[in-house]
Amino acid sequence: MIKILGISGSLRAASYNTALLRAAVPLVGPGAQLDTATLHGIPLYDGDLEQSEGTPAAVRALKDKILASDGLLLVTPEYNNGVPGVFKNAIDWLSRPTPGLPDVFRDRPVAVIGASPGGFGTIMSQTHWLQVLRTLGTRQWHGGRLMVSRAGSVFGTDGAVQDEKVLAQLGEFVQGFAASLK
Ligand code: FNR
């Protein structure tokens, strides 16, 4: 069974990106499983905290989930044409060494998707992630692209994807990523 871990980069309960990740779970196809994670509980990166207390529990728990996966799906919002600080902060923590644990990013397959209420659907933040993921030594998957624009009309008030075209694109994306991990 191929295991993908999806992380939403938004803390909002009504987040479009978390909703997009949730919608992807049943679409991943046979032979694969998509588990979801959030960034709740991850503190701001602080080198003094790291030195005195080591890796925070929430960061360690997320590292364990990433290490148990075959591939990582980042579902990113876009803030000011870049990656959200909350998401970058988590990735920064995750990039730090933890005694006894291997690097969670090096050679790990990573795919990026995102949703925004605007017209460009996170294209700038997805592009911004490229340089971060390159630095981390990930294997970036570019077999598909998904930028969900006009999120206000794509998602219903219950958070479900009500746009059939987006649903089809989402399924194609996650199935393509899963197939690349087999
Ligand atoms: C935004 N938003 C935004 N959207 C976008 O498409 N391009 C952008 O540059 C920005 N910039 C931006 C900055 C800040 C500080 C905030 C708070 C928001 C809007 C953003 O896409 C919107 O709030 C989404 O709903 C955020 O994603 P979630 O929380 O719905 O997943």
PDB file of C-alpha atoms and ligand atoms in Angstrom:
ATOM      1  CA  MET A   1       0.000   0.000   0.000  1.00  0.00           C
ATOM      2  CA  ILE A   2       1.419   3.377  -1.071  1.00  0.00           C
ATOM      3  CA  LYS A   3       1.139   5.934   1.701  1.00  0.00           C
ATOM      4  CA  ILE A   4       0.891   9.656   1.016  1.00  0.00           C
ATOM      5  CA  LEU A   5       0.845  12.219   3.800  1.00  0.00           C
ATOM      6  CA  GLY A   6      -0.992  15.438   2.958  1.00  0.00           C
ATOM      7  CA  ILE A   7      -0.328  18.561   5.007  1.00  0.00           C
ATOM      8  CA  SER A   8      -2.577  21.609   4.820  1.00  0.00           C
ATOM      9  CA  GLY A   9      -0.718  24.877   5.228  1.00  0.00           C
ATOM     10  CA  SER A  10      -3.653  26.708   6.800  1.00  0.00           C
ATOM     11  CA  LEU A  11      -4.810  26.641  10.414  1.00  0.00           C
ATOM     12  CA  ARG A  12      -8.298  27.986   9.596  1.00  0.00           C
ATOM     13  CA  ALA A  13     -11.166  25.651  10.402  1.00  0.00           C
ATOM     14  CA  ALA A  14     -12.896  26.725   7.173  1.00  0.00           C
ATOM     15  CA  SER A  15      -9.683  26.659   5.136  1.00  0.00           C
ATOM     16  CA  TYR A  16     -10.078  26.056   1.403  1.00  0.00           C
ATOM     17  CA  ASN A  17      -6.736  24.264   1.409  1.00  0.00           C
ATOM     18  CA  THR A  18      -7.715  21.913   4.217  1.00  0.00           C
ATOM     19  CA  ALA A  19     -10.987  21.300   2.361  1.00  0.00           C
ATOM     20  CA  LEU A  20      -9.036  20.539  -0.823  1.00  0.00           C
ATOM     21  CA  LEU A  21      -6.870  18.028   1.047  1.00  0.00           C
ATOM     22  CA  ARG A  22      -9.947  16.423   2.604  1.00  0.00           C
ATOM     23  CA  ALA A  23     -11.559  16.130  -0.826  1.00  0.00           C
ATOM     24  CA  ALA A  24      -8.450  14.385  -2.167  1.00  0.00           C
ATOM     25  CA  VAL A  25      -8.585  11.543   0.399  1.00  0.00           C
ATOM     26  CA  PRO A  26     -11.221   9.374  -1.334  1.00  0.00           C
ATOM     27  CA  LEU A  27      -9.817  10.144  -4.793  1.00  0.00           C
ATOM     28  CA  VAL A  28      -6.380   8.646  -4.345  1.00  0.00           C
ATOM     29  CA  GLY A  29      -7.356   5.355  -5.947  1.00  0.00           C
ATOM     30  CA  PRO A  30      -6.767   1.670  -5.198  1.00  0.00           C
ATOM     31  CA  GLY A  31      -3.436   0.613  -3.736  1.00  0.00           C
ATOM     32  CA  ALA A  32      -2.831   4.002  -2.162  1.00  0.00           C
ATOM     33  CA  GLN A  33      -3.818   5.768   1.016  1.00  0.00           C
ATOM     34  CA  LEU A  34      -3.830   9.514   1.705  1.00  0.00           C
ATOM     35  CA  ASP A  35      -3.534  10.515   5.354  1.00  0.00           C
ATOM     36  CA  THR A  36      -3.907  14.112   6.458  1.00  0.00           C
ATOM     37  CA  ALA A  37      -2.025  16.293   8.902  1.00  0.00           C
ATOM     38  CA  THR A  38      -2.308  19.850  10.138  1.00  0.00           C
ATOM     39  CA  LEU A  39       0.151  22.335  11.550  1.00  0.00           C
ATOM     40  CA  HIS A  40      -1.730  22.902  14.787  1.00  0.00           C
ATOM     41  CA  GLY A  41       0.521  22.893  17.836  1.00  0.00           C
ATOM     42  CA  ILE A  42       3.777  23.704  16.038  1.00  0.00           C
ATOM     43  CA  PRO A  43       5.467  26.628  17.810  1.00  0.00           C
ATOM     44  CA  LEU A  44       7.362  29.427  16.119  1.00  0.00           C
ATOM     45  CA  TYR A  45      10.891  28.340  15.307  1.00  0.00           C
ATOM     46  CA  ASP A  46      13.203  29.482  18.073  1.00  0.00           C
ATOM     47  CA  GLY A  47      16.819  28.324  18.130  1.00  0.00           C
ATOM     48  CA  ASP A  48      17.002  28.845  21.888  1.00  0.00           C
ATOM     49  CA  LEU A  49      13.970  26.603  22.446  1.00  0.00           C
ATOM     50  CA  GLU A  50      15.511  24.021  20.141  1.00  0.00           C
ATOM     51  CA  GLN A  51      18.765  24.110  22.076  1.00  0.00           C
ATOM     52  CA  SER A  52      17.163  23.876  25.500  1.00  0.00           C
ATOM     53  CA  GLU A  53      14.337  21.425  24.765  1.00  0.00           C
ATOM     54  CA  GLY A  54      15.157  19.784  21.432  1.00  0.00           C
ATOM     55  CA  THR A  55      12.509  19.058  18.829  1.00  0.00           C
ATOM     56  CA  PRO A  56       9.013  20.082  20.041  1.00  0.00           C
ATOM     57  CA  ALA A  57       6.545  17.192  20.455  1.00  0.00           C
ATOM     58  CA  ALA A  58       4.255  18.412  17.642  1.00  0.00           C
ATOM     59  CA  VAL A  59       7.197  18.638  15.239  1.00  0.00           C
ATOM     60  CA  ARG A  60       8.434  15.195  16.215  1.00  0.00           C
ATOM     61  CA  ALA A  61       4.949  13.729  15.727  1.00  0.00           C
ATOM     62  CA  LEU A  62       4.766  15.240  12.246  1.00  0.00           C
ATOM     63  CA  LYS A  63       8.259  13.969  11.437  1.00  0.00           C
ATOM     64  CA  ASP A  64       7.168  10.452  12.411  1.00  0.00           C
ATOM     65  CA  LYS A  65       4.166  10.721  10.068  1.00  0.00           C
ATOM     66  CA  ILE A  66       6.332  11.944   7.191  1.00  0.00           C
ATOM     67  CA  LEU A  67       8.843   9.156   7.764  1.00  0.00           C
ATOM     68  CA  ALA A  68       6.025   6.602   7.657  1.00  0.00           C
ATOM     69  CA  SER A  69       4.905   7.907   4.252  1.00  0.00           C
ATOM     70  CA  ASP A  70       6.144   7.237   0.730  1.00  0.00           C
ATOM     71  CA  GLY A  71       5.346  10.739  -0.480  1.00  0.00           C
ATOM     72  CA  LEU A  72       4.324  14.127   0.800  1.00  0.00           C
ATOM     73  CA  LEU A  73       1.554  16.343  -0.559  1.00  0.00           C
ATOM     74  CA  LEU A  74       1.781  20.014   0.449  1.00  0.00           C
ATOM     75  CA  VAL A  75      -1.515  21.873   0.125  1.00  0.00           C
ATOM     76  CA  THR A  76      -0.549  25.489   0.230  1.00  0.00           C
ATOM     77  CA  PRO A  77      -2.323  28.801   0.524  1.00  0.00           C
ATOM     78  CA  GLU A  78      -0.693  31.901  -0.965  1.00  0.00           C
ATOM     79  CA  TYR A  79       0.081  34.950   1.143  1.00  0.00           C
ATOM     80  CA  ASN A  80       1.439  38.086  -0.487  1.00  0.00           C
ATOM     81  CA  ASN A  81       2.489  36.114  -3.537  1.00  0.00           C
ATOM     82  CA  GLY A  82       4.605  33.761  -1.458  1.00  0.00           C
ATOM     83  CA  VAL A  83       4.396  30.828   0.929  1.00  0.00           C
ATOM     84  CA  PRO A  84       2.493  31.449   4.180  1.00  0.00           C
ATOM     85  CA  GLY A  85       4.764  32.001   7.166  1.00  0.00           C
ATOM     86  CA  VAL A  86       2.877  29.406   9.210  1.00  0.00           C
ATOM     87  CA  PHE A  87       3.642  26.725   6.625  1.00  0.00           C
ATOM     88  CA  LYS A  88       7.238  27.800   6.079  1.00  0.00           C
ATOM     89  CA  ASN A  89       7.781  27.855   9.837  1.00  0.00           C
ATOM     90  CA  ALA A  90       6.638  24.236  10.090  1.00  0.00           C
ATOM     91  CA  ILE A  91       8.852  23.140   7.217  1.00  0.00           C
ATOM     92  CA  ASP A  92      11.775  24.968   8.832  1.00  0.00           C
ATOM     93  CA  TRP A  93      11.249  23.083  12.099  1.00  0.00           C
ATOM     94  CA  LEU A  94      10.904  19.806  10.186  1.00  0.00           C
ATOM     95  CA  SER A  95      14.176  20.492   8.384  1.00  0.00           C
ATOM     96  CA  ARG A  96      16.089  20.625  11.668  1.00  0.00           C
ATOM     97  CA  PRO A  97      17.903  17.497  12.867  1.00  0.00           C
ATOM     98  CA  THR A  98      16.403  15.317  15.599  1.00  0.00           C
ATOM     99  CA  PRO A  99      18.790  12.821  17.214  1.00  0.00           C
ATOM    100  CA  GLY A 100      17.864   9.286  16.218  1.00  0.00           C
ATOM    101  CA  LEU A 101      15.690  10.330  13.272  1.00  0.00           C
ATOM    102  CA  PRO A 102      16.742  10.559   9.624  1.00  0.00           C
ATOM    103  CA  ASP A 103      16.238  13.669   7.490  1.00  0.00           C
ATOM    104  CA  VAL A 104      12.536  13.686   6.600  1.00  0.00           C
ATOM    105  CA  PHE A 105      12.958  15.546   3.309  1.00  0.00           C
ATOM    106  CA  ARG A 106      16.046  14.282   1.478  1.00  0.00           C
ATOM    107  CA  ASP A 107      14.978  12.243  -1.573  1.00  0.00           C
ATOM    108  CA  ARG A 108      11.350  12.263  -0.425  1.00  0.00           C
ATOM    109  CA  PRO A 109       8.836  12.648  -3.263  1.00  0.00           C
ATOM    110  CA  VAL A 110       6.871  15.871  -2.740  1.00  0.00           C
ATOM    111  CA  ALA A 111       3.949  17.316  -4.701  1.00  0.00           C
ATOM    112  CA  VAL A 112       2.351  20.737  -4.221  1.00  0.00           C
ATOM    113  CA  ILE A 113      -1.214  21.921  -4.841  1.00  0.00           C
ATOM    114  CA  GLY A 114      -3.181  24.870  -3.502  1.00  0.00           C
ATOM    115  CA  ALA A 115      -6.375  26.895  -3.506  1.00  0.00           C
ATOM    116  CA  SER A 116      -7.102  30.592  -3.293  1.00  0.00           C
ATOM    117  CA  PRO A 117     -10.141  32.812  -3.745  1.00  0.00           C
ATOM    118  CA  GLY A 118      -8.220  34.863  -6.309  1.00  0.00           C
ATOM    119  CA  GLY A 119      -7.794  34.317 -10.017  1.00  0.00           C
ATOM    120  CA  PHE A 120      -4.361  32.686 -10.017  1.00  0.00           C
ATOM    121  CA  GLY A 121      -4.917  29.822  -7.563  1.00  0.00           C
ATOM    122  CA  THR A 122      -1.609  29.944  -5.628  1.00  0.00           C
ATOM    123  CA  ILE A 123       0.653  29.958  -8.695  1.00  0.00           C
ATOM    124  CA  MET A 124       3.113  32.306  -6.985  1.00  0.00           C
ATOM    125  CA  SER A 125       3.298  30.396  -3.735  1.00  0.00           C
ATOM    126  CA  GLN A 126       3.654  27.068  -5.573  1.00  0.00           C
ATOM    127  CA  THR A 127       6.553  28.576  -7.503  1.00  0.00           C
ATOM    128  CA  HIS A 128       8.002  29.902  -4.264  1.00  0.00           C
ATOM    129  CA  TRP A 129       7.947  26.375  -2.788  1.00  0.00           C
ATOM    130  CA  LEU A 130      10.200  25.120  -5.603  1.00  0.00           C
ATOM    131  CA  GLN A 131      13.298  26.790  -4.233  1.00  0.00           C
ATOM    132  CA  VAL A 132      12.579  25.648  -0.673  1.00  0.00           C
ATOM    133  CA  LEU A 133      12.012  22.049  -1.756  1.00  0.00           C
ATOM    134  CA  ARG A 134      15.157  22.115  -3.884  1.00  0.00           C
ATOM    135  CA  THR A 135      17.178  23.262  -0.879  1.00  0.00           C
ATOM    136  CA  LEU A 136      15.727  20.430   1.200  1.00  0.00           C
ATOM    137  CA  GLY A 137      16.825  17.881  -1.410  1.00  0.00           C
ATOM    138  CA  THR A 138      13.315  16.555  -2.053  1.00  0.00           C
ATOM    139  CA  ARG A 139      12.281  14.754  -5.215  1.00  0.00           C
ATOM    140  CA  GLN A 140       9.729  17.206  -6.529  1.00  0.00           C
ATOM    141  CA  TRP A 141       6.918  15.665  -8.531  1.00  0.00           C
ATOM    142  CA  HIS A 142       5.955  17.736 -11.550  1.00  0.00           C
ATOM    143  CA  GLY A 143       3.759  15.209 -13.315  1.00  0.00           C
ATOM    144  CA  GLY A 144       0.710  17.397 -12.746  1.00  0.00           C
ATOM    145  CA  ARG A 145      -0.299  20.896 -11.682  1.00  0.00           C
ATOM    146  CA  LEU A 146      -3.299  21.989  -9.688  1.00  0.00           C
ATOM    147  CA  MET A 147      -4.013  25.592  -8.865  1.00  0.00           C
ATOM    148  CA  VAL A 148      -7.566  25.998  -7.641  1.00  0.00           C
ATOM    149  CA  SER A 149      -8.657  29.576  -8.300  1.00  0.00           C
ATOM    150  CA  ARG A 150     -11.964  31.287  -7.393  1.00  0.00           C
ATOM    151  CA  ALA A 151     -12.179  28.965  -4.374  1.00  0.00           C
ATOM    152  CA  GLY A 152     -15.310  30.752  -3.150  1.00  0.00           C
ATOM    153  CA  SER A 153     -17.317  29.149  -5.934  1.00  0.00           C
ATOM    154  CA  VAL A 154     -15.440  25.825  -6.019  1.00  0.00           C
ATOM    155  CA  PHE A 155     -16.249  24.826  -2.442  1.00  0.00           C
ATOM    156  CA  GLY A 156     -19.704  24.612  -0.901  1.00  0.00           C
ATOM    157  CA  THR A 157     -20.487  25.969   2.548  1.00  0.00           C
ATOM    158  CA  ASP A 158     -19.850  22.454   3.893  1.00  0.00           C
ATOM    159  CA  GLY A 159     -16.318  22.557   2.456  1.00  0.00           C
ATOM    160  CA  ALA A 160     -17.033  19.935  -0.201  1.00  0.00           C
ATOM    161  CA  VAL A 161     -15.754  20.516  -3.734  1.00  0.00           C
ATOM    162  CA  GLN A 162     -18.851  21.301  -5.759  1.00  0.00           C
ATOM    163  CA  ASP A 163     -17.045  21.949  -9.029  1.00  0.00           C
ATOM    164  CA  GLU A 164     -16.928  18.687 -11.002  1.00  0.00           C
ATOM    165  CA  LYS A 165     -14.022  19.856 -13.155  1.00  0.00           C
ATOM    166  CA  VAL A 166     -11.869  20.621 -10.112  1.00  0.00           C
ATOM    167  CA  LEU A 167     -12.830  17.297  -8.556  1.00  0.00           C
ATOM    168  CA  ALA A 168     -11.700  15.493 -11.713  1.00  0.00           C
ATOM    169  CA  GLN A 169      -8.440  17.469 -11.805  1.00  0.00           C
ATOM    170  CA  LEU A 170      -7.823  16.704  -8.133  1.00  0.00           C
ATOM    171  CA  GLY A 171      -8.388  12.986  -8.678  1.00  0.00           C
ATOM    172  CA  GLU A 172      -6.081  12.967 -11.676  1.00  0.00           C
ATOM    173  CA  PHE A 173      -3.400  14.781  -9.695  1.00  0.00           C
ATOM    174  CA  VAL A 174      -3.390  12.542  -6.611  1.00  0.00           C
ATOM    175  CA  GLN A 175      -3.691   9.355  -8.653  1.00  0.00           C
ATOM    176  CA  GLY A 176      -0.785  10.492 -10.822  1.00  0.00           C
ATOM    177  CA  PHE A 177       1.321  11.256  -7.776  1.00  0.00           C
ATOM    178  CA  ALA A 178       0.420   7.916  -6.165  1.00  0.00           C
ATOM    179  CA  ALA A 179       1.263   6.057  -9.388  1.00  0.00           C
ATOM    180  CA  SER A 180       4.693   7.713  -9.434  1.00  0.00           C
ATOM    181  CA  LEU A 181       5.412   6.208  -6.000  1.00  0.00           C
ATOM    182  CA  LYS A 182       4.685   2.600  -6.964  1.00  0.00           C
TER     183      LYS A 182
HETATM  184  C1  FNR B   1      -3.959  36.402   1.380  1.00  0.00           C
HETATM  185  N1  FNR B   1      -4.630  35.903   0.270  1.00  0.00           N
HETATM  186  C2  FNR B   1      -3.969  35.847  -0.952  1.00  0.00           C
HETATM  187  N2  FNR B   1      -4.482  35.111  -2.003  1.00  0.00           N
HETATM  188  C3  FNR B   1      -3.802  35.039  -3.177  1.00  0.00           C
HETATM  189  O1  FNR B   1      -4.272  34.382  -4.101  1.00  0.00           O
HETATM  190  N3  FNR B   1      -2.620  35.691  -3.342  1.00  0.00           N
HETATM  191  C4  FNR B   1      -2.042  36.417  -2.349  1.00  0.00           C
HETATM  192  O2  FNR B   1      -0.977  36.955  -2.522  1.00  0.00           O
HETATM  193  C5  FNR B   1      -2.743  36.508  -1.101  1.00  0.00           C
HETATM  194  N4  FNR B   1      -2.207  37.206  -0.051  1.00  0.00           N
HETATM  195  C6  FNR B   1      -2.749  37.076   1.197  1.00  0.00           C
HETATM  196  C7  FNR B   1      -2.061  37.574   2.316  1.00  0.00           C
HETATM  197  C8  FNR B   1      -2.539  37.352   3.580  1.00  0.00           C
HETATM  198  C9  FNR B   1      -1.757  37.832   4.759  1.00  0.00           C
HETATM  199  C10 FNR B   1      -3.757  36.649   3.762  1.00  0.00           C
HETATM  200  C11 FNR B   1      -4.289  36.383   5.152  1.00  0.00           C
HETATM  201  C12 FNR B   1      -4.467  36.209   2.684  1.00  0.00           C
HETATM  202  C13 FNR B   1      -5.954  35.328   0.398  1.00  0.00           C
HETATM  203  C14 FNR B   1      -5.869  33.843   0.707  1.00  0.00           C
HETATM  204  O3  FNR B   1      -5.732  33.142  -0.502  1.00  0.00           O
HETATM  205  C15 FNR B   1      -7.157  33.434   1.423  1.00  0.00           C
HETATM  206  O4  FNR B   1      -7.205  34.036   2.702  1.00  0.00           O
HETATM  207  C16 FNR B   1      -7.297  31.929   1.531  1.00  0.00           C
HETATM  208  O5  FNR B   1      -8.595  31.644   1.986  1.00  0.00           O
HETATM  209  C17 FNR B   1      -6.239  31.351   2.471  1.00  0.00           C
HETATM  210  O6  FNR B   1      -6.253  29.953   2.422  1.00  0.00           O
HETATM  211  P1  FNR B   1      -7.179  29.044   3.380  1.00  0.00           P
HETATM  212  O7  FNR B   1      -6.967  29.523   4.791  1.00  0.00           O
HETATM  213  O8  FNR B   1      -8.594  29.257   2.929  1.00  0.00           O
HETATM  214  O9  FNR B   1      -6.694  27.656   3.141  1.00  0.00           O
END
